[in-house]
Coordinates of C-alpha atoms in Angstrom, one line a residue:
X151 CA 0.1 -0.1 0.2
X152 CA 2.9 2.3 0.8
X153 CA 4.4 1.8 -2.8
X154 CA 1.0 2.2 -4.4
X155 CA 0.5 5.3 -2.5
X156 CA 4.0 6.7 -3.8
X157 CA 2.8 5.8 -7.3
X158 CA -0.3 8.1 -7.3
X159 CA 1.8 11.0 -5.9
X160 CA 4.0 10.6 -8.8
X161 CA 1.7 9.8 -11.1
X162 CA -0.8 12.8 -10.6
X163 CA 2.0 15.9 -11.0
X164 CA 2.8 14.1 -14.2
X165 CA -1.2 14.1 -15.2
X166 CA -1.3 18.0 -14.4
X167 CA 1.7 18.8 -16.4
X168 CA 0.7 16.5 -19.3
X169 CA -2.9 18.8 -19.0
X170 CA -0.7 22.3 -18.7
X171 CA 0.9 21.5 -21.9
X172 CA 0.1 24.1 -25.0
X173 CA 1.8 25.0 -28.1
X174 CA 3.0 27.7 -29.4
X175 CA 1.5 28.8 -33.2
X176 CA 4.6 27.6 -35.1
X177 CA 4.8 24.4 -33.2
X178 CA 1.4 23.1 -34.7
X179 CA 0.1 22.2 -38.2
X180 CA -2.8 24.1 -38.0
X181 CA -3.3 27.6 -36.1
X182 CA -6.3 28.1 -33.8
X183 CA -8.5 30.8 -35.1
X184 CA -11.6 32.2 -34.1
X185 CA -14.8 30.8 -36.3
X186 CA -15.8 33.2 -38.8
X187 CA -12.4 35.2 -39.0
X188 CA -10.2 37.4 -37.4
X189 CA -12.3 40.7 -38.6
X190 CA -15.3 39.1 -37.3
X191 CA -13.3 38.6 -33.7
X192 CA -12.5 42.5 -33.8
X193 CA -16.2 43.1 -34.6
X194 CA -17.1 41.0 -31.3
X195 CA -14.6 42.6 -29.2
X196 CA -15.2 46.4 -30.2
X197 CA -19.3 45.5 -29.8
X198 CA -18.7 44.3 -26.5
X199 CA -16.2 46.2 -25.1
X200 CA -17.4 49.1 -22.4
X201 CA -14.6 51.8 -21.4
X202 CA -14.5 52.2 -17.7
X203 CA -15.9 55.2 -16.4
X204 CA -12.7 56.5 -14.9
X205 CA -10.4 56.1 -17.9
X206 CA -13.2 57.4 -20.4
X207 CA -13.4 60.5 -18.1
X208 CA -9.7 61.1 -18.5
X209 CA -9.8 60.5 -22.3
X210 CA -7.7 57.5 -22.1
X211 CA -7.3 55.8 -25.2
X212 CA -4.2 52.8 -25.8
X213 CA -4.0 49.1 -26.3
X214 CA -3.9 46.2 -23.9
X215 CA -2.7 42.8 -25.3
X216 CA -3.8 39.3 -23.7
X217 CA -2.7 35.9 -24.2
X218 CA -4.2 33.0 -23.5
X219 CA -4.5 29.2 -23.9
X220 CA -7.1 28.0 -26.9
X221 CA -8.6 24.7 -25.3
X222 CA -9.5 21.9 -27.6
X223 CA -13.4 22.6 -27.1
X224 CA -12.9 26.2 -28.4
X225 CA -13.2 28.0 -25.1
X226 CA -9.8 30.3 -23.7
X227 CA -8.3 29.8 -20.4
X228 CA -5.3 31.4 -18.8
X229 CA -6.0 34.5 -19.7
X230 CA -3.0 36.9 -18.7
X231 CA -2.2 40.8 -19.6
X232 CA 0.9 40.7 -21.8
X233 CA 1.0 44.6 -22.0
X234 CA -1.3 46.5 -19.6
X235 CA -2.5 49.9 -20.2
X236 CA -4.1 50.7 -16.8
X237 CA -5.6 48.3 -14.3
X238 CA -9.3 48.6 -15.0
X239 CA -8.7 48.6 -18.6
X240 CA -7.0 45.8 -18.1
X241 CA -9.8 43.8 -16.3
X242 CA -12.2 45.2 -19.2
X243 CA -10.3 43.7 -21.7
X244 CA -9.9 40.3 -20.1
X245 CA -13.7 40.0 -19.3
X246 CA -14.6 40.7 -23.2
X247 CA -11.5 38.3 -24.1
X248 CA -13.1 35.6 -21.7
X249 CA -16.8 35.9 -23.5
X250 CA -15.5 34.5 -26.7
X251 CA -15.6 30.8 -26.8
X252 CA -15.7 30.0 -30.4
X253 CA -12.2 29.2 -31.4
X254 CA -11.7 26.5 -33.7
X255 CA -8.6 24.9 -32.1
X256 CA -5.1 24.2 -33.2
X257 CA -4.2 20.5 -34.8
X258 CA -1.0 18.8 -34.4
X259 CA -0.3 15.3 -36.0
X260 CA -4.7 15.1 -36.7
X261 CA -6.0 16.0 -32.9
X262 CA -7.0 18.9 -31.4
X263 CA -4.4 20.6 -29.2
X264 CA -4.3 23.4 -26.9
X265 CA -2.3 26.5 -28.2
X266 CA -1.6 29.9 -27.1
X267 CA -2.8 32.8 -28.7
X268 CA -2.2 36.5 -28.1
X269 CA -4.8 39.3 -29.0
X270 CA -4.8 43.2 -28.8
X271 CA -7.7 45.0 -27.7
X272 CA -7.9 48.8 -28.6
X273 CA -9.4 51.1 -26.5
X274 CA -10.5 54.3 -28.2
X275 CA -9.8 57.9 -27.3
X276 CA -12.3 60.0 -26.3
X277 CA -13.6 63.2 -25.0
X278 CA -12.3 64.0 -21.0
X279 CA -15.0 65.0 -18.6
X280 CA -15.3 65.3 -15.1
X281 CA -16.4 62.1 -13.0
X282 CA -16.7 63.4 -9.4
X283 CA -18.9 61.5 -6.5
X284 CA -20.8 59.3 -9.3
X285 CA -21.8 62.0 -10.8
X286 CA -20.7 62.8 -14.7
X287 CA -20.3 67.0 -15.2
X288 CA -20.4 68.0 -19.0
X289 CA -20.3 71.8 -20.1
X290 CA -21.3 73.3 -23.3
X291 CA -20.9 77.0 -24.9
X292 CA -24.0 79.5 -25.7
X293 CA -24.3 77.2 -29.1
X294 CA -24.9 74.0 -27.3
X295 CA -21.7 72.7 -28.2
X296 CA -19.4 70.8 -26.0
X297 CA -16.4 72.4 -24.4
X298 CA -13.4 71.3 -22.4
X299 CA -14.1 70.2 -19.1
X300 CA -13.9 72.9 -16.3
X301 CA -14.6 75.5 -19.2
X302 CA -14.2 79.0 -18.2
X303 CA -16.5 79.8 -21.4
X304 CA -19.0 77.6 -20.3
X305 CA -22.9 78.7 -20.5
X306 CA -24.4 75.2 -19.4
X307 CA -23.3 72.4 -17.4
X308 CA -25.2 69.1 -17.2
X309 CA -25.1 66.8 -14.3
X310 CA -25.8 63.5 -15.0
X311 CA -25.5 60.7 -12.3
X312 CA -24.0 57.4 -13.0
X313 CA -22.6 54.7 -11.6
X314 CA -19.4 52.9 -12.5
X315 CA -21.1 50.4 -14.7
X316 CA -22.4 53.8 -16.3
X317 CA -26.4 53.3 -15.5
X318 CA -28.1 56.3 -14.5
X319 CA -28.7 56.4 -10.9
X320 CA -30.8 60.0 -10.6
X321 CA -32.4 62.9 -12.7
X322 CA -30.4 64.7 -15.1
X323 CA -30.2 68.7 -14.6
X324 CA -28.7 71.1 -17.0
X325 CA -28.0 74.3 -15.1
X326 CA -27.3 78.0 -16.8
X327 CA -25.0 80.5 -15.7
X328 CA -26.0 83.9 -15.3
X329 CA -24.1 86.7 -13.7
X330 CA -21.6 84.0 -12.5
X331 CA -24.0 81.7 -11.0
X332 CA -25.2 78.3 -12.0
X333 CA -29.2 78.1 -11.8
X334 CA -31.6 74.9 -12.9
X335 CA -32.1 75.5 -16.2
X336 CA -34.3 72.2 -16.8
X337 CA -34.1 68.5 -15.6
X338 CA -34.7 65.2 -17.3
X339 CA -36.5 63.0 -14.5
X340 CA -35.0 59.4 -14.1
X341 CA -38.0 56.6 -14.7
X342 CA -37.9 52.9 -13.9
X343 CA -40.7 51.3 -15.1
X344 CA -40.9 47.5 -13.7
X345 CA -42.2 45.1 -16.6
X346 CA -45.4 43.1 -15.6
X347 CA -43.8 39.8 -16.9
X348 CA -40.8 38.0 -15.2
X349 CA -37.9 36.8 -17.9
X350 CA -36.7 33.3 -18.5
X351 CA -34.2 33.6 -15.3
X352 CA -37.4 34.4 -13.2
X353 CA -36.5 37.9 -12.6
X354 CA -38.6 41.0 -13.1
X355 CA -36.9 43.4 -15.6
X356 CA -37.2 47.2 -15.8
X357 CA -37.2 49.8 -18.4
X358 CA -34.8 52.3 -17.2
X359 CA -33.8 56.1 -18.2
X360 CA -34.6 60.1 -18.6
X361 CA -37.3 61.5 -20.2
X362 CA -38.1 64.9 -20.9
X363 CA -41.5 66.9 -20.0
X364 CA -43.5 65.0 -22.9
X365 CA -42.3 61.8 -21.5
X366 CA -40.3 61.4 -24.4
X367 CA -37.2 59.5 -23.9
X368 CA -34.3 61.8 -23.9
X369 CA -30.4 60.3 -23.5
X370 CA -29.9 56.5 -22.4
X371 CA -32.4 53.9 -22.3
X372 CA -31.9 50.7 -20.7
X373 CA -33.9 47.2 -20.1
X374 CA -32.2 45.8 -17.1
X375 CA -33.0 43.0 -14.7
X376 CA -33.4 43.1 -10.8
X377 CA -29.5 43.0 -10.5
X378 CA -29.4 46.0 -13.0
X379 CA -27.9 43.6 -15.8
X380 CA -28.3 45.0 -19.0
X381 CA -30.8 43.2 -21.5
X382 CA -31.1 45.9 -24.2
X383 CA -29.7 49.5 -24.5
X384 CA -30.5 52.4 -27.0
X385 CA -30.1 56.4 -26.6
X386 CA -32.0 59.1 -27.9
X387 CA -31.6 62.6 -29.1
X388 CA -34.8 64.8 -29.3
X389 CA -36.7 61.8 -28.6
X390 CA -35.3 60.1 -31.4
X391 CA -33.2 56.8 -31.5
X392 CA -29.3 57.7 -32.5
X393 CA -26.3 55.5 -32.3
X394 CA -25.9 52.0 -32.1
X395 CA -29.0 49.9 -30.0
X396 CA -27.6 46.8 -28.2
X397 CA -29.5 43.5 -27.2
X398 CA -27.6 41.2 -24.6
X399 CA -27.1 37.7 -23.4
X400 CA -27.7 37.0 -19.7
X401 CA -23.8 36.8 -19.7
X402 CA -23.5 40.1 -20.4
X403 CA -22.1 39.2 -23.6
X404 CA -24.0 41.3 -27.2
X405 CA -26.5 39.3 -28.5
X406 CA -27.3 41.8 -31.1
X407 CA -26.4 45.3 -32.0
X408 CA -28.1 47.7 -34.7
X409 CA -26.4 50.4 -36.5
X410 CA -28.4 53.1 -37.9
X411 CA -27.0 53.8 -41.6
X412 CA -28.9 56.7 -43.4
X413 CA -32.6 55.3 -43.6
X414 CA -31.1 51.8 -43.1
X415 CA -30.2 49.6 -40.1
X416 CA -27.4 47.0 -40.3
X417 CA -28.0 44.2 -37.8
X418 CA -25.1 42.2 -36.7
X419 CA -25.9 39.1 -34.3
X420 CA -23.8 36.6 -32.7
X421 CA -24.4 33.1 -31.0
X422 CA -24.4 32.5 -27.0
X423 CA -20.7 31.3 -27.5
X424 CA -19.6 34.6 -29.4
X425 CA -19.5 33.2 -32.8
X426 CA -20.8 35.8 -35.6
X427 CA -24.1 34.7 -36.5
X428 CA -25.7 37.1 -39.2
X429 CA -25.4 40.4 -40.8
X430 CA -28.5 41.8 -42.3
X431 CA -29.9 45.3 -43.2
X432 CA -33.4 46.6 -42.7
X433 CA -34.5 49.6 -44.8
X434 CA -37.7 50.9 -43.2
X435 CA -38.8 52.7 -46.6
X436 CA -39.5 49.5 -48.4
X437 CA -42.6 47.3 -48.2
X438 CA -42.7 44.6 -45.5
X439 CA -41.6 41.8 -47.6
X440 CA -38.2 43.8 -49.3
X441 CA -37.2 45.3 -45.8
X442 CA -34.6 42.3 -44.7
X443 CA -31.7 42.4 -46.7
X444 CA -28.9 39.7 -45.5
X445 CA -25.4 39.8 -46.4
X446 CA -24.0 37.0 -44.7
X447 CA -25.0 34.0 -42.3
X448 CA -23.4 31.2 -40.5
X449 CA -24.3 28.3 -38.8
X450 CA -23.7 27.1 -35.2
X451 CA -20.0 25.3 -36.2
X452 CA -18.8 28.5 -38.1
X453 CA -19.7 27.3 -41.4
X454 CA -20.7 30.2 -43.7
X455 CA -24.0 29.5 -45.7
X456 CA -24.7 33.2 -47.3
X457 CA -21.5 34.9 -48.6
X458 CA -21.9 38.3 -50.2
X459 CA -26.0 38.1 -50.0
X460 CA -25.8 34.5 -51.9
X461 CA -26.3 30.9 -50.7
X462 CA -28.6 28.3 -49.9
X463 CA -30.1 28.3 -46.2
X464 CA -31.7 25.6 -43.5
X465 CA -33.2 27.4 -40.9
X466 CA -34.3 25.4 -37.3
X467 CA -36.4 26.8 -34.8
X468 CA -38.5 24.9 -32.2
X469 CA -42.7 25.6 -32.2
X470 CA -45.2 24.8 -30.8
X471 CA -47.2 22.0 -32.6
X472 CA -49.9 21.8 -34.3
X473 CA -50.8 18.3 -33.3
X474 CA -50.1 18.6 -29.8
X475 CA -50.0 22.4 -28.1
X476 CA -48.3 21.1 -25.3
X477 CA -45.5 20.2 -26.7
X478 CA -43.2 21.5 -29.3
X479 CA -41.4 20.7 -32.6
X480 CA -38.9 21.5 -34.9
X481 CA -39.7 24.0 -37.9
X482 CA -37.5 23.4 -40.8
X483 CA -37.3 26.1 -43.6
X484 CA -35.2 25.9 -46.6
X485 CA -34.5 27.7 -49.7
X486 CA -32.0 30.3 -51.6
X487 CA -31.0 33.8 -51.7
X488 CA -29.8 35.9 -54.2
X489 CA -28.3 39.2 -53.8
X490 CA -29.6 39.1 -50.2
X491 CA -33.3 38.5 -50.9
X492 CA -35.2 35.3 -51.0
X493 CA -35.2 33.7 -54.5
X494 CA -37.1 30.9 -56.0
X495 CA -38.8 28.3 -54.1
X496 CA -38.7 28.0 -50.5
X497 CA -40.6 25.4 -48.2
X498 CA -41.2 24.9 -44.3
X499 CA -42.5 22.2 -42.4
X500 CA -43.3 21.1 -38.7
X501 CA -40.9 17.8 -38.1
X502 CA -43.9 16.6 -36.6
X503 CA -46.2 16.6 -39.8
X504 CA -48.5 19.3 -38.5
X505 CA -47.5 22.0 -40.8
X506 CA -46.3 22.8 -44.0
X507 CA -45.7 25.5 -46.8
X508 CA -44.4 26.4 -50.0
X509 CA -43.5 29.8 -51.3
X510 CA -42.2 31.2 -54.7
X511 CA -40.1 34.4 -54.5
X512 CA -38.7 37.0 -56.7
X513 CA -36.3 39.4 -55.5
X514 CA -37.5 39.0 -51.7
X515 CA -41.2 39.6 -52.6
X516 CA -43.5 36.3 -52.4
X517 CA -45.5 35.7 -55.5
X518 CA -47.3 32.9 -54.4
X519 CA -47.5 30.4 -51.6
X520 CA -49.9 27.5 -50.1
X521 CA -49.7 26.3 -46.4
X522 CA -51.6 23.7 -44.6
X523 CA -52.3 22.9 -41.1
X524 CA -53.0 19.5 -39.4
X525 CA -57.0 18.8 -39.8
X526 CA -57.5 22.2 -42.0
X527 CA -57.8 22.8 -45.6
X528 CA -54.7 24.1 -47.7
X529 CA -54.8 28.0 -47.7
X530 CA -53.6 30.2 -50.7
X531 CA -52.3 33.3 -50.4
X532 CA -49.6 36.0 -52.0
X533 CA -48.5 37.7 -48.8
X534 CA -47.0 36.0 -46.1
X535 CA -47.9 38.5 -43.4
X536 CA -50.7 41.0 -43.9
X537 CA -51.5 43.4 -41.1
X538 CA -54.6 44.1 -39.5
X539 CA -55.8 47.1 -40.7
X540 CA -58.7 49.7 -39.8
X541 CA -61.6 50.1 -41.8
X542 CA -60.7 52.8 -44.3
X543 CA -56.7 52.6 -43.8
X544 CA -55.0 55.4 -41.9
X545 CA -57.0 58.0 -43.3
X546 CA -60.3 56.3 -41.9
X547 CA -58.4 55.9 -38.6
X548 CA -57.7 59.7 -38.5
X549 CA -61.1 61.1 -39.3
X550 CA -62.4 58.3 -36.5
X551 CA -60.0 59.7 -33.9
X552 CA -60.9 63.3 -34.8
X553 CA -64.8 62.5 -34.8
X554 CA -64.7 60.6 -31.5
X555 CA -61.8 62.2 -29.1
X556 CA -62.8 64.5 -26.6
X557 CA -60.6 66.6 -24.4
X558 CA -61.1 66.5 -21.1
X559 CA -62.0 69.6 -19.5
X560 CA -59.6 68.7 -16.4
X561 CA -56.6 68.3 -18.3
X562 CA -57.3 71.5 -20.4
X563 CA -57.1 73.4 -17.0
X564 CA -54.3 71.6 -15.9
X565 CA -52.4 72.6 -19.6
X566 CA -52.2 68.9 -19.9
X567 CA -50.8 68.0 -23.2
X568 CA -48.6 65.3 -24.9
X569 CA -49.0 61.6 -26.9
X570 CA -50.7 58.8 -25.1
X571 CA -49.2 55.3 -26.3
X572 CA -52.1 52.7 -26.0
X573 CA -51.2 49.0 -26.9
X574 CA -54.1 47.0 -27.8
X575 CA -54.7 43.2 -29.8
X576 CA -56.4 43.0 -33.0
X577 CA -58.3 39.7 -32.5
X578 CA -58.9 37.2 -35.6
X579 CA -62.8 38.5 -35.8
X580 CA -61.8 42.3 -35.5
X581 CA -62.4 42.8 -32.2
X582 CA -59.8 44.5 -29.6
X583 CA -58.8 43.0 -26.6
X584 CA -55.9 43.5 -24.0
X585 CA -55.7 47.2 -23.4
X586 CA -52.9 49.0 -21.9
X587 CA -51.4 52.3 -21.6
X588 CA -47.5 51.8 -22.2
X589 CA -46.8 55.6 -22.1
X590 CA -48.9 58.1 -19.8
X591 CA -49.2 61.9 -20.2
X592 CA -52.2 62.7 -17.5
X593 CA -54.8 60.4 -16.2
X594 CA -57.7 62.2 -17.8
X595 CA -56.1 62.0 -21.2
X596 CA -54.7 58.3 -20.9
X597 CA -58.5 57.4 -19.7
X598 CA -59.9 59.2 -23.0
X599 CA -57.3 57.8 -25.1
X600 CA -58.4 54.2 -23.9
X601 CA -61.8 54.9 -24.1
X602 CA -62.0 56.0 -27.9
X603 CA -59.4 53.0 -28.7
X604 CA -62.1 50.7 -27.2
X605 CA -64.8 52.2 -29.6
X606 CA -62.9 50.8 -32.3
X607 CA -63.5 47.4 -31.3
X608 CA -65.2 45.5 -34.1
X609 CA -64.2 48.0 -37.0
X610 CA -60.6 46.2 -37.7
X611 CA -59.9 43.8 -40.7
X612 CA -57.8 41.2 -38.9
X613 CA -54.1 40.1 -39.5
X614 CA -53.1 37.1 -41.8
X615 CA -49.8 34.9 -41.8
X616 CA -49.4 32.5 -44.4
X617 CA -53.2 32.6 -45.1
X618 CA -54.3 32.1 -41.5
X619 CA -56.1 34.9 -39.5
X620 CA -53.7 35.7 -36.6
X621 CA -53.9 38.1 -33.5
X622 CA -52.0 41.1 -34.1
X623 CA -50.4 43.4 -31.1
X624 CA -50.6 47.2 -32.1
X625 CA -49.4 50.5 -30.3
X626 CA -51.2 53.4 -31.2
X627 CA -50.2 57.4 -30.5
X628 CA -52.9 59.4 -29.4
X629 CA -52.1 62.9 -29.7
X630 CA -53.7 65.6 -27.3
X631 CA -52.7 69.5 -28.0
X632 CA -53.8 72.4 -26.7
X633 CA -52.0 74.7 -29.8

């Protein structure tokens, strides 16, 4: 037993040494590389990188160089800083590098092996500002243009309470300097709205951000969970979204990023392991069927199915079965893309045989289609998705509102005005249900908006999806103006 124990003591260190062995790039037959390519790894890093607020306040820019070992399962271990910028930036670079787990491992003698990689992470320079006691301070000239921190020429000063993760913690207050004194000019109120439903993790979600006097979003708007972890992020100027919008995985990794370019939005998406998923362009000016143009698409293994808008693709998604609504089945769709648009024959089927469709496309526009659900007749259609519509269209809707909307006396006396947003569902028989005020202005105005919307019930043509009537959710702005 004594010799056996000694044998195990000698064996364990040997195994640890074997597990710790890794190769340099020049020692392998094929080097480790990110699935999708190095350029998309760079895009992933920049999409996820969030400069620490102290570094951003100082305007610091520079490069952190990291090393790590790509494991045979595509993850990275033993991440170390080779070239430091400053501690908080180093930690952020390591956080983002650790999120990416979509490496194609190195091979040697026909086997996957561990390999050392070196990755630079670039932090862009930024305009310095003052960050003191949890408040960001920005200065502006008479023309409203930003000035350097602590500028003696400043006419306006903006105070933005932010925590170290740059999540707003209080009202944004703008001061105006007159006769050498700073006086409050206006403020944006911090709003935190609890969502009705919990997320998939069983936590409540909150919309968090600042609103102007019209209750329109101004500045950052976040959706966070109970722990203040980001779920989505967008930025508003003059009540309009500007800059990139982000959606996040529970790990904190960016799932989707939308960049506005002219009248289009370019959407980049990633799988949960960090591998690139797709690049799409949405044109809001195009008809619904032509609004989406796909540039590139990869499957979960890193194989590129669509390149420069061309290729054949198979989509697999889990859907509720038409055979048994308590179970799910795989929904498999197949077809070709040409120049970013669907072209020719597209088919879709539920794996359990409870649903099937067939469609013909020309430059992204459905020319004809037929679909069959279990126990129902085959339906023919020319539009995949047909929106629910008020009788008489948009002009009829406008006329109905102008004829039926009344301005409450109490609201007039209070000088209350603005747009109330009412959410409702158009049911398959044209009636309405599930009313909800999603943007309030004043109690009496909210109640009047809901009253008028309820009066529209039964005056709608239902929506259709592949020839079948479906419930459609609408958000309707109801405007109240005293001028």
